[in-house]
XYZ file of C-alpha atoms in Angstrom:
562
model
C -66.718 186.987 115.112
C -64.223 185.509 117.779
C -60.988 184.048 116.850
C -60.495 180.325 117.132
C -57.507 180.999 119.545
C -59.557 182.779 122.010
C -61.834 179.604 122.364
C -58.421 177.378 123.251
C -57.041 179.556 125.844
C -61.074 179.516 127.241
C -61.310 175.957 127.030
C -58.310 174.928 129.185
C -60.212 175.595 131.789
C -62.958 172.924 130.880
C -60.908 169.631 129.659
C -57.327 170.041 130.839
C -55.670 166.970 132.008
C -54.116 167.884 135.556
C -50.411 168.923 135.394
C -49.901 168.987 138.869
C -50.313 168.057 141.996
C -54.108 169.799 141.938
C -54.777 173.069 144.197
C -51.527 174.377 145.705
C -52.549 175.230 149.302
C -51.065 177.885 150.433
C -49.118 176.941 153.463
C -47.286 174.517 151.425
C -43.370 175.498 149.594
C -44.724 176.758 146.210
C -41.922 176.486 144.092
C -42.180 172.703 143.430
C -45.311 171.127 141.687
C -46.007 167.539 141.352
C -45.805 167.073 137.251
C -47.454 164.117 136.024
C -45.200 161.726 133.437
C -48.158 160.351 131.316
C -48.747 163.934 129.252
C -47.015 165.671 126.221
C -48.412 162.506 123.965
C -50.089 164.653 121.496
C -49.902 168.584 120.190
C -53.179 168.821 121.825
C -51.840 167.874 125.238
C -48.354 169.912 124.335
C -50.691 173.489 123.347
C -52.969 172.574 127.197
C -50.157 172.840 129.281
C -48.324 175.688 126.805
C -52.117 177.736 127.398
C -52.614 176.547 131.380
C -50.613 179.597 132.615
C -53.178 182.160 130.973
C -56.108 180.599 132.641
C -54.099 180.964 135.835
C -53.174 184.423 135.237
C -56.806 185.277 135.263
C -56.764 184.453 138.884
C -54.244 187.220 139.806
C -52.934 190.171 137.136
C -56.769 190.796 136.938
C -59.408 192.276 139.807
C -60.409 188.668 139.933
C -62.181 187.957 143.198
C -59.126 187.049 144.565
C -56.046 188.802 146.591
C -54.235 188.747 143.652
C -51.265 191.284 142.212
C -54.509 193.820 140.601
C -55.690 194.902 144.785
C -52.430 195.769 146.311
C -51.567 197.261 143.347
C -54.771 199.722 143.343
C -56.034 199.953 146.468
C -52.941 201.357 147.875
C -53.127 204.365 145.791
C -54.796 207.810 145.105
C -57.785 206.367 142.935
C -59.611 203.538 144.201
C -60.700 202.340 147.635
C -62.638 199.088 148.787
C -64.410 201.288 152.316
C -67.099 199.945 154.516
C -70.286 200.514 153.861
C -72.865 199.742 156.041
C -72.497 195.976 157.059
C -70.785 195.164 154.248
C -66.922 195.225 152.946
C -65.193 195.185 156.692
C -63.272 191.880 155.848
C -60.885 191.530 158.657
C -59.935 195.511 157.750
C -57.557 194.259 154.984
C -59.102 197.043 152.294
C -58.305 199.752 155.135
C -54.408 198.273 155.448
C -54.043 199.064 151.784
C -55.523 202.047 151.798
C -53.636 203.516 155.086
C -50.254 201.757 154.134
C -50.644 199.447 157.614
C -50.121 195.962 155.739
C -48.706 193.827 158.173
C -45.931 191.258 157.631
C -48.594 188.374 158.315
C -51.269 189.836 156.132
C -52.794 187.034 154.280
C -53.877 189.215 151.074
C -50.258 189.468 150.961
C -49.209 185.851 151.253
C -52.095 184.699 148.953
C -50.462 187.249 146.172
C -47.477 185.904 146.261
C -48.698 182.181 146.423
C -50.907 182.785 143.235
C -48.029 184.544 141.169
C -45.757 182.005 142.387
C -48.093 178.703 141.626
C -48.708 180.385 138.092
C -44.641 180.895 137.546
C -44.463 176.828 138.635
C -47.107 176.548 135.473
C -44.643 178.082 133.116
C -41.757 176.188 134.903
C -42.986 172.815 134.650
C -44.085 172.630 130.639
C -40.879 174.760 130.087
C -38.645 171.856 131.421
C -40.718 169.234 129.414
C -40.795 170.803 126.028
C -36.765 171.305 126.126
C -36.586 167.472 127.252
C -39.137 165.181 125.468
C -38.664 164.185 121.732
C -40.321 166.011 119.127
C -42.463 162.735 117.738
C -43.452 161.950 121.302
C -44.926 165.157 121.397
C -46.263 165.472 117.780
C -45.010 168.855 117.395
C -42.624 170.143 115.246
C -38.634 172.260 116.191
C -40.358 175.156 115.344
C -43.244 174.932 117.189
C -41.605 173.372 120.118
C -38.886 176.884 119.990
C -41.961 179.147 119.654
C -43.788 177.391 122.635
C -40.512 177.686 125.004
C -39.685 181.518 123.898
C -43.886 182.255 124.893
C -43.234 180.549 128.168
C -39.898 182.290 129.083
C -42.063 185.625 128.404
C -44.886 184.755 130.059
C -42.408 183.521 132.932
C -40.897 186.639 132.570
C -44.195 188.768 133.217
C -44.842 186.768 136.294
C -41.675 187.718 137.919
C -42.279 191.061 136.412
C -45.159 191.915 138.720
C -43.422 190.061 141.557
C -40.755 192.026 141.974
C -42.960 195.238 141.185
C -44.644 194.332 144.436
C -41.795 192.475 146.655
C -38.684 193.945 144.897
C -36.588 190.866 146.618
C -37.493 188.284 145.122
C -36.578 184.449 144.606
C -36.005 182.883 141.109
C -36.891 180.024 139.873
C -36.502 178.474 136.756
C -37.102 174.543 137.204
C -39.707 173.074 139.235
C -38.643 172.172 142.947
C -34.885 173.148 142.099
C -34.165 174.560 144.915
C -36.223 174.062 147.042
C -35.807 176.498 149.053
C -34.245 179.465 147.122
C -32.573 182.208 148.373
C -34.163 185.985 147.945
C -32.208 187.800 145.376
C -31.580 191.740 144.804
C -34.349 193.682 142.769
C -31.921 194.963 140.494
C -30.564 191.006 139.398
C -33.991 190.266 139.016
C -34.394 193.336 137.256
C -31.316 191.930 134.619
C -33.000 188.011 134.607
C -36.525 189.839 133.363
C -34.233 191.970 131.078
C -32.412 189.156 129.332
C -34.823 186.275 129.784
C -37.377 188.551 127.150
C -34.562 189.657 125.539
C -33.486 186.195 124.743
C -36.413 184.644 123.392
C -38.516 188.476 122.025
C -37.430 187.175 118.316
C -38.268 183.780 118.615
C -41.899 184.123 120.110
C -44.401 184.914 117.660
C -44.859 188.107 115.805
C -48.969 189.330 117.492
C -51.941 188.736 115.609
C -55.119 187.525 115.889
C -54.065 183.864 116.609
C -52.457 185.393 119.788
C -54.652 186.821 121.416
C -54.941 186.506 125.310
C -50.690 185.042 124.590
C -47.682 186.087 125.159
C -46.041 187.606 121.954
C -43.055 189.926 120.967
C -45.113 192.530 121.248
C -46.008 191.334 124.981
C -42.508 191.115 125.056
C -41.684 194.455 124.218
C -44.955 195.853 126.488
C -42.681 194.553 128.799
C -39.232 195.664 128.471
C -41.074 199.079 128.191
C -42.678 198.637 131.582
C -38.797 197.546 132.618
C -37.408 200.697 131.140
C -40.409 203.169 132.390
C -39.420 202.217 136.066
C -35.695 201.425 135.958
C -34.869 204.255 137.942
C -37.135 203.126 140.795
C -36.409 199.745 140.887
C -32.617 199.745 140.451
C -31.624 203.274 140.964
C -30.694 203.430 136.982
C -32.640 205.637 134.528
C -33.082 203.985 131.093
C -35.014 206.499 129.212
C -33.546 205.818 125.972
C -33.889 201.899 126.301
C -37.770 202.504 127.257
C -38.348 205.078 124.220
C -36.297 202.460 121.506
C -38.992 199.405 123.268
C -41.631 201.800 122.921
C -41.067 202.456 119.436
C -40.908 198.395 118.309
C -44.466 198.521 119.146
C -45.961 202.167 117.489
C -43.937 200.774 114.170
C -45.712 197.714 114.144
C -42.634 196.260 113.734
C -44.443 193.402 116.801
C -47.087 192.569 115.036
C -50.709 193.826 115.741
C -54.060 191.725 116.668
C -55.677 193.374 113.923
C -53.696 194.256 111.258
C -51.332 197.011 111.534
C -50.883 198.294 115.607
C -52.849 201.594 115.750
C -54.686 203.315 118.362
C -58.729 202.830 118.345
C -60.394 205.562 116.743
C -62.498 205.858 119.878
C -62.381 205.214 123.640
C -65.049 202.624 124.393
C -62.955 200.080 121.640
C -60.414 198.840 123.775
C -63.371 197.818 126.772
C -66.503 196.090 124.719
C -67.149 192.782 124.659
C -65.987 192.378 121.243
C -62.629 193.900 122.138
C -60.876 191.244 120.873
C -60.718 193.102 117.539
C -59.308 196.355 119.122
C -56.035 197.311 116.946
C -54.275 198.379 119.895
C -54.302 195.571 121.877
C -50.664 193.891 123.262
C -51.255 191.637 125.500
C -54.594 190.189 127.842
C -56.542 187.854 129.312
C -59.318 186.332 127.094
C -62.778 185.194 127.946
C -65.076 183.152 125.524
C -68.112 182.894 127.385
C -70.629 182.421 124.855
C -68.578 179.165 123.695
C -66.369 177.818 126.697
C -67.898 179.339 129.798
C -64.813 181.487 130.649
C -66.256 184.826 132.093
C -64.955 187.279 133.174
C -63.815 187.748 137.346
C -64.119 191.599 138.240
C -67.629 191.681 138.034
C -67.396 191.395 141.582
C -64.742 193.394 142.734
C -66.853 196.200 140.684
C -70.642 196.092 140.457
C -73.294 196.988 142.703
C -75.134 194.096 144.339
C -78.431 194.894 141.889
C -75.778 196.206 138.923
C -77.545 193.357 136.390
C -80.183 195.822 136.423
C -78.300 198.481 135.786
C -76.833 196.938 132.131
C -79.316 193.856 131.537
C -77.476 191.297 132.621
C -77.602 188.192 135.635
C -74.172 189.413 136.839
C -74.415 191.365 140.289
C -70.945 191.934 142.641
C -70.026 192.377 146.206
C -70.347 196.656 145.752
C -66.599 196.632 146.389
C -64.666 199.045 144.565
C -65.495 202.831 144.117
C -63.586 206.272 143.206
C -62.002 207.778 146.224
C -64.218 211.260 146.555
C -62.784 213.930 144.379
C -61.497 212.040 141.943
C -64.340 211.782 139.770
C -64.021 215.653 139.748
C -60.698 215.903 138.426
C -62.283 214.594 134.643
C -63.532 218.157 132.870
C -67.111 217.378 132.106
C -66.867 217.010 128.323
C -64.648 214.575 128.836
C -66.339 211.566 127.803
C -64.115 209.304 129.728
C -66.127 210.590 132.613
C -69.647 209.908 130.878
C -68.608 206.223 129.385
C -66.730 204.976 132.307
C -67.729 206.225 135.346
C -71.172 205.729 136.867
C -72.200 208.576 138.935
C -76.002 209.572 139.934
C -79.653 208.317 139.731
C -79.172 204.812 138.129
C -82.169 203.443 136.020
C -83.006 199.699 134.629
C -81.587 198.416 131.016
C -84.984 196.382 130.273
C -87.442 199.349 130.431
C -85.299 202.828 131.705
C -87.562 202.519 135.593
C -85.441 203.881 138.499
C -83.350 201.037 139.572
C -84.190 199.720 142.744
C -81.540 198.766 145.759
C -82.750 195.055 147.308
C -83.913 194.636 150.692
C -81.769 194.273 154.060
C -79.224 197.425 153.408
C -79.938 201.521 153.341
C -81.481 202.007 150.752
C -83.519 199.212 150.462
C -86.571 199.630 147.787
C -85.667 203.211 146.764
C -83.496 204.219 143.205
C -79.555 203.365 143.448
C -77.997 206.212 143.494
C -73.960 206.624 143.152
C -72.768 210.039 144.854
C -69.271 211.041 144.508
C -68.693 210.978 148.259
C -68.024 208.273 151.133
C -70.468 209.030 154.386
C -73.607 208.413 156.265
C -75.952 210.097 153.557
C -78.974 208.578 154.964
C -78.478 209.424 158.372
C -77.823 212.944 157.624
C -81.478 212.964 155.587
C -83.155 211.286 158.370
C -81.678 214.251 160.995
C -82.457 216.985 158.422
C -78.612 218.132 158.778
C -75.972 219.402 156.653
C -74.403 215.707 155.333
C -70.919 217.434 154.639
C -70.761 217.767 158.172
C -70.639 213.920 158.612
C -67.326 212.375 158.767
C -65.899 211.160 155.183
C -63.387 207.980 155.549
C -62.926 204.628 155.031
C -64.884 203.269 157.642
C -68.278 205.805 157.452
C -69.837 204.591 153.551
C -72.792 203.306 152.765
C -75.010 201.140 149.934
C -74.741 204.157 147.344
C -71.042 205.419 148.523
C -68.703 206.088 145.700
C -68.976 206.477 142.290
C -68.525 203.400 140.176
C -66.822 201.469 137.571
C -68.206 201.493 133.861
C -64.749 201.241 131.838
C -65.283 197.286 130.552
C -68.249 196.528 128.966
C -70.542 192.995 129.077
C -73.105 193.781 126.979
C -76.524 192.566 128.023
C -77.552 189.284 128.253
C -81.401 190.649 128.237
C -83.112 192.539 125.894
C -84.348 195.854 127.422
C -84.396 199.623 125.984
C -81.024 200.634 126.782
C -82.292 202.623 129.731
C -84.277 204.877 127.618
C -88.001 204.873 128.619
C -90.187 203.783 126.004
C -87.185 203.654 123.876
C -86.600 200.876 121.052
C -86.339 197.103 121.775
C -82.579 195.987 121.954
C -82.105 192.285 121.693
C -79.516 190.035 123.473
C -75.822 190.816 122.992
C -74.662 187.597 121.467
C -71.430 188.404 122.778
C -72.309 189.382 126.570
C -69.935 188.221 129.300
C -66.800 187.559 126.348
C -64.779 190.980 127.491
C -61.481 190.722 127.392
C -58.854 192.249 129.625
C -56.333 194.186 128.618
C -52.517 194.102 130.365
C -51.016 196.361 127.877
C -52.596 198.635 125.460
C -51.200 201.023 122.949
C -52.377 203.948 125.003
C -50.131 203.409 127.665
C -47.189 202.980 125.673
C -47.593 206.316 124.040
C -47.473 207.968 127.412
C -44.867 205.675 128.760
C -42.890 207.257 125.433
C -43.819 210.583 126.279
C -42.988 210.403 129.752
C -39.163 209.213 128.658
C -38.829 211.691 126.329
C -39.915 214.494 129.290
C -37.791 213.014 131.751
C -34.897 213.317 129.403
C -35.480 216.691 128.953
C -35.540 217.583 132.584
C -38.878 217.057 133.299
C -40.363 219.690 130.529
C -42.395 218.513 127.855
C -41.157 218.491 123.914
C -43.390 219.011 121.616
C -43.303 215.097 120.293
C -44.362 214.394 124.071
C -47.201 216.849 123.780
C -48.480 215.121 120.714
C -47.929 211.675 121.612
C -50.435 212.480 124.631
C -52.969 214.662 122.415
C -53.155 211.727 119.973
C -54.759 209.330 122.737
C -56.510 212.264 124.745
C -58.662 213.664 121.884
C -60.739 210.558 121.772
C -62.255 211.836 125.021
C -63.436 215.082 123.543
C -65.727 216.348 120.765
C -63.694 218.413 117.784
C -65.480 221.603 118.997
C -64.386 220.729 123.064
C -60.701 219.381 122.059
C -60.031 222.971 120.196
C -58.984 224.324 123.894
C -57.756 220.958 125.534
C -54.595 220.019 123.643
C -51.402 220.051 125.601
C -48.534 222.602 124.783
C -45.134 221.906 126.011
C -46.176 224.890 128.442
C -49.134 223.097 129.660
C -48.061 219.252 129.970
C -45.825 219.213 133.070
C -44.795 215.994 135.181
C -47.608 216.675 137.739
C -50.467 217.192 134.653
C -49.033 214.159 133.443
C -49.530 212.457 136.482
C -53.015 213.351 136.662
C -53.896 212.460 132.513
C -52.356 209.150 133.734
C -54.738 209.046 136.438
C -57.788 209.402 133.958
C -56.827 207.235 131.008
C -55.479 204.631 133.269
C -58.093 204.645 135.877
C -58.990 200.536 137.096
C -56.101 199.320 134.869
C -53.435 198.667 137.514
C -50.929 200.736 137.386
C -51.740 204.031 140.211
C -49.103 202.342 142.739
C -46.020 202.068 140.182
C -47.057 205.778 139.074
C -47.187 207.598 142.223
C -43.674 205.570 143.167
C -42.159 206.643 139.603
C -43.472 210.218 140.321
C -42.312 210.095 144.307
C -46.036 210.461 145.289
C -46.656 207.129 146.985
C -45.430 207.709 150.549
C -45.597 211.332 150.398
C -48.621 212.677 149.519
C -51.555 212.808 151.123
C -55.506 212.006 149.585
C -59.262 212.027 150.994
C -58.637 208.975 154.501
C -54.616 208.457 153.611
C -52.016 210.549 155.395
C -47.907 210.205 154.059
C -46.405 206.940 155.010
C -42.634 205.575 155.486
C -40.548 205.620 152.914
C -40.374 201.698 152.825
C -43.977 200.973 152.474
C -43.066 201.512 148.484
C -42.464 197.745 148.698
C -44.554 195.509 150.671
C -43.707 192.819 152.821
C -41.747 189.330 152.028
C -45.182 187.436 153.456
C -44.645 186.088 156.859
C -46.086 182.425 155.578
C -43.482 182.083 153.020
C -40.098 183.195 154.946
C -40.794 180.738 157.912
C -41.325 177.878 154.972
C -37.981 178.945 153.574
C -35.514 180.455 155.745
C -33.618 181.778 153.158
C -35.616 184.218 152.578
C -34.502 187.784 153.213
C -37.101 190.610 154.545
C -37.431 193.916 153.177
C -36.044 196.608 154.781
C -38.368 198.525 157.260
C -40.320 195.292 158.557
């Protein structure tokens, strides 16, 4: 059953009364927003604006649709390209700038990244500066709700300036709305110390997690983040903090944060954390919620991901723009009885949910009327078939796919909104998911903090694994694996070096945003070389201050190298 909490966070979207001056466009200076005076009457009006932020954040931490933080963030890296295929997915040649490191100063991706995360840091702004100046009975609220609401918006403020400067590195900040107006750019590592002490500040007086929280920012959000801080302090301020980053890590494997359900734990199995009832996953820290079935919130990466017949494919009305695939080779790098590679990866003949029929491509592109097929490779297939030639001969890159190019995306789960057979023909009737299209998505997870743990406590040693390491890792890993498969695939401190690590990374993390920061951390991202990417400069680790923005505000400062 969903939590009431998840319905409020949903329903902003539906009935909130405007708190600013509507749609920022993006040419205009977005660090001021228009508030309105006439709001904050009522704890209903107080808990909208507290919960507008997380409807915003929808827009750009997640593969939303939209040239948010989630593409630049992926499709820069090792794992995950956006490549032409056929007519489709040329878009101005923004997906090949990612992928080749060619972003330009005036790339509008860029600018639109930084003009969501900056409109969505204005939303935590602007009920910030209200709660900590209006009257308690005005508001209807009482001192310690009104506390608990600020220290949740200084985190969630805090995660917004989190990702900025994970992407920009320079970065402005801005804590009331409009003042200044035109702020100056300040050095990563101050914004570093502002994230560090604004959570740090307010961690014990935002609410412990629990169910009430979810898709909110609570101290163990908080501590998600400081751990995210810590993991990367030595590439974004030239300071390791290994210790700090194991200490954070450990607030949230005591339980000692809270949990969503009862006690913080890792999910006994791997599909858990990604179903549409994953709002009752134990290791859950922080995400965006979706109540579809009750508030029409639905998910966004549907089309970032799914084929353009994927409802199909899983029984649902939910198709995408056949965006985002698995750079070749990739898909090869999971053993096979892994079942991270069965459960979220979709690779090969692809067959219909309602009766288990070959699932047919629609009319106008290649493969038009014959079965969808997914191959783990990115070239003229067809063409090769049609000459009767040897299709690894054909050139592989970003600008040679086609329909079926890539293998897919299967982590997150919608259910079906149809009843079918599963896939299986002839198999049993499977009604309606009740819950289709309410998938949550997650920021942090437990997962990830176990490796980030592990990870500290290898680089501590020098880069070689202790055995704690090894079984922090095994713990999440032999979810993937049968009992009589995992007997030969847990890690010994022999076995679990920084570049395996790199790679387990790779496959737990796959989709979930974080491939850039890891190849930086790792001092892979402008030096090594995959499938259509060659090494870049050394500056490309940080993108561009957006062209848009610095001739809006003069005072801002441009990264070095552009």
């Amino acid at each position: 059953m969903k939590i009431a909490n998840k319905l409020l966070i949903s329903s902003v979207v539906l009935g909130l009364t405007v708190l600013s001056n509507g749609c920022v466009k993006l040419e205009e200076n977005i660090y001021d927003q228009l508030a309105t005076d006439n709001f904050y009457n009522n704890k209903n009006e107080v808990l909208s604006a507290v919960l507008r932020p997380y409807t915003h954040a929808n827009a750009w931490v997640t593969p939303s649709g939209q040239d948010g933080w989630w593409r630049p963030a992926e499709l820069s890296a090792d794992q995950l390209a956006w490549p032409t295929k056929g007519r489709h997915g040329e878009d101005g040649g923004k997906w090949k700038r990612l992928h080749y490191h060619t972003w330009l100063v005036d790339d509008g991706p860029l600018n639109n990244a930084w003009s969501l995360m900056y409109w969505g840091m204005g939303l935590c702004n602007d009920p910030i500066q209200n709660l900590e100046t209006r009257s308690l009975s005005q508001m209807g609220i009482t001192q310690a709700e009104k506390d608990s609401y600020i220290a949740e918006l200084k985190l969630l403020r805090a995660f917004h300036y989190l990702k900025l400067m994970d992407l920009f590195g320079n970065i402005p900040v801005v804590t009331q709305v409009g003042i200044p107006a035109k702020p100056e750019t300040r050095p990563r590592a101050e914004v570093f110390a502002f994230i560090e002490k604004e959570i740090k500040d307010n961690i014990d007086k935002a609410p412990l997690h629990s169910a009430n929280m979810t898709g909110r920012m609570s101290q163990a959000g908080g501590y998600a983040m400081l751990v995210e801080l810590y993991l990367n302090a030595q590439a974004w301020t030239g300071t390791p903090r290994w210790d700090d980053c194991i200490a954070a890590a450990d607030k949230l494997i005591s339980g000692a944060a809270g949990g969503q359900n009862g006690a913080m734990a890792l999910d006994p199995n791997i599909t858990d954390q990604f179903k549409n009832t994953n709002d009752q996953s134990k290791e859950a820290i922080f995400s965006i919620a979706y109540e579809f079935a009750r508030a029409t919130f639905e998910p966004s990466w549907v089309g970032e991901f799914y084929h353009f017949q994927q409802g199909l494919i899983y029984g649902g009305n939910r198709n995408g723009n056949d965006g985002v695939v698995l750079i070749p080779g990739v898909y090869t790098k999971y053993d096979d009885a892994d079942l991270r590679k069965r459960t979220w990866l979709l690779q090969g003949p692809q067959v219909r949910f309602d009766n288990g029929e070959p699932a047919l491509a629609a009319g106008g592109n290649e493969y038009s009327g014959q079965q969808i097929v997914f191959v783990d490779n990115i070239r003229k297939n067809r063409v090769a078939a049609q000459n009767g030639t040897d299709p690894n001969l054909l050139p592989s890159n970003m600008s040679e796919g086609e329909e079926n190019s890539g293998v897919r995306f299967n982590k997150y789960k919608l259910g079906n909104q149809n009843p079918g057979t599963g896939g299986v023909k002839g198999g049993t009737l499977i009604p309606a998911d009740a819950n289709y299209n309410n998938t949550d998505w997650n920021i942090y997870r437990l997962t990830w903090v176990y490796f980030a743990k592990a990870e500290a406590l290898m680089r501590k040693n020098g880069g070689t694994a202790t055995q704690e390491a090894c079984n922090l890792i095994n713990e999440c890993k032999r979810r993937a694996f049968s009992a009589a498969d995992w007997a030969t695939r847990a890690y010994t401190p022999a076995t679990l070096t920084l570049d395996e690590l790199l790679d387990e990374r790779g496959r737990e993390f796959i989709f979930e945003g974080f491939r850039r920061n890891d190849l930086i951390r790792f001092g892979k991202f402008t030096t090594a070389q995959w499938w259509d990417h060659q090494p870049s400069q050394p500056f490309r680790n940080l993108f561009p201050i957006p062209q848009v923005q610095r001739t809006l505000n003069g005072n801002l400062t441009q990264n070095t190298g552009y």
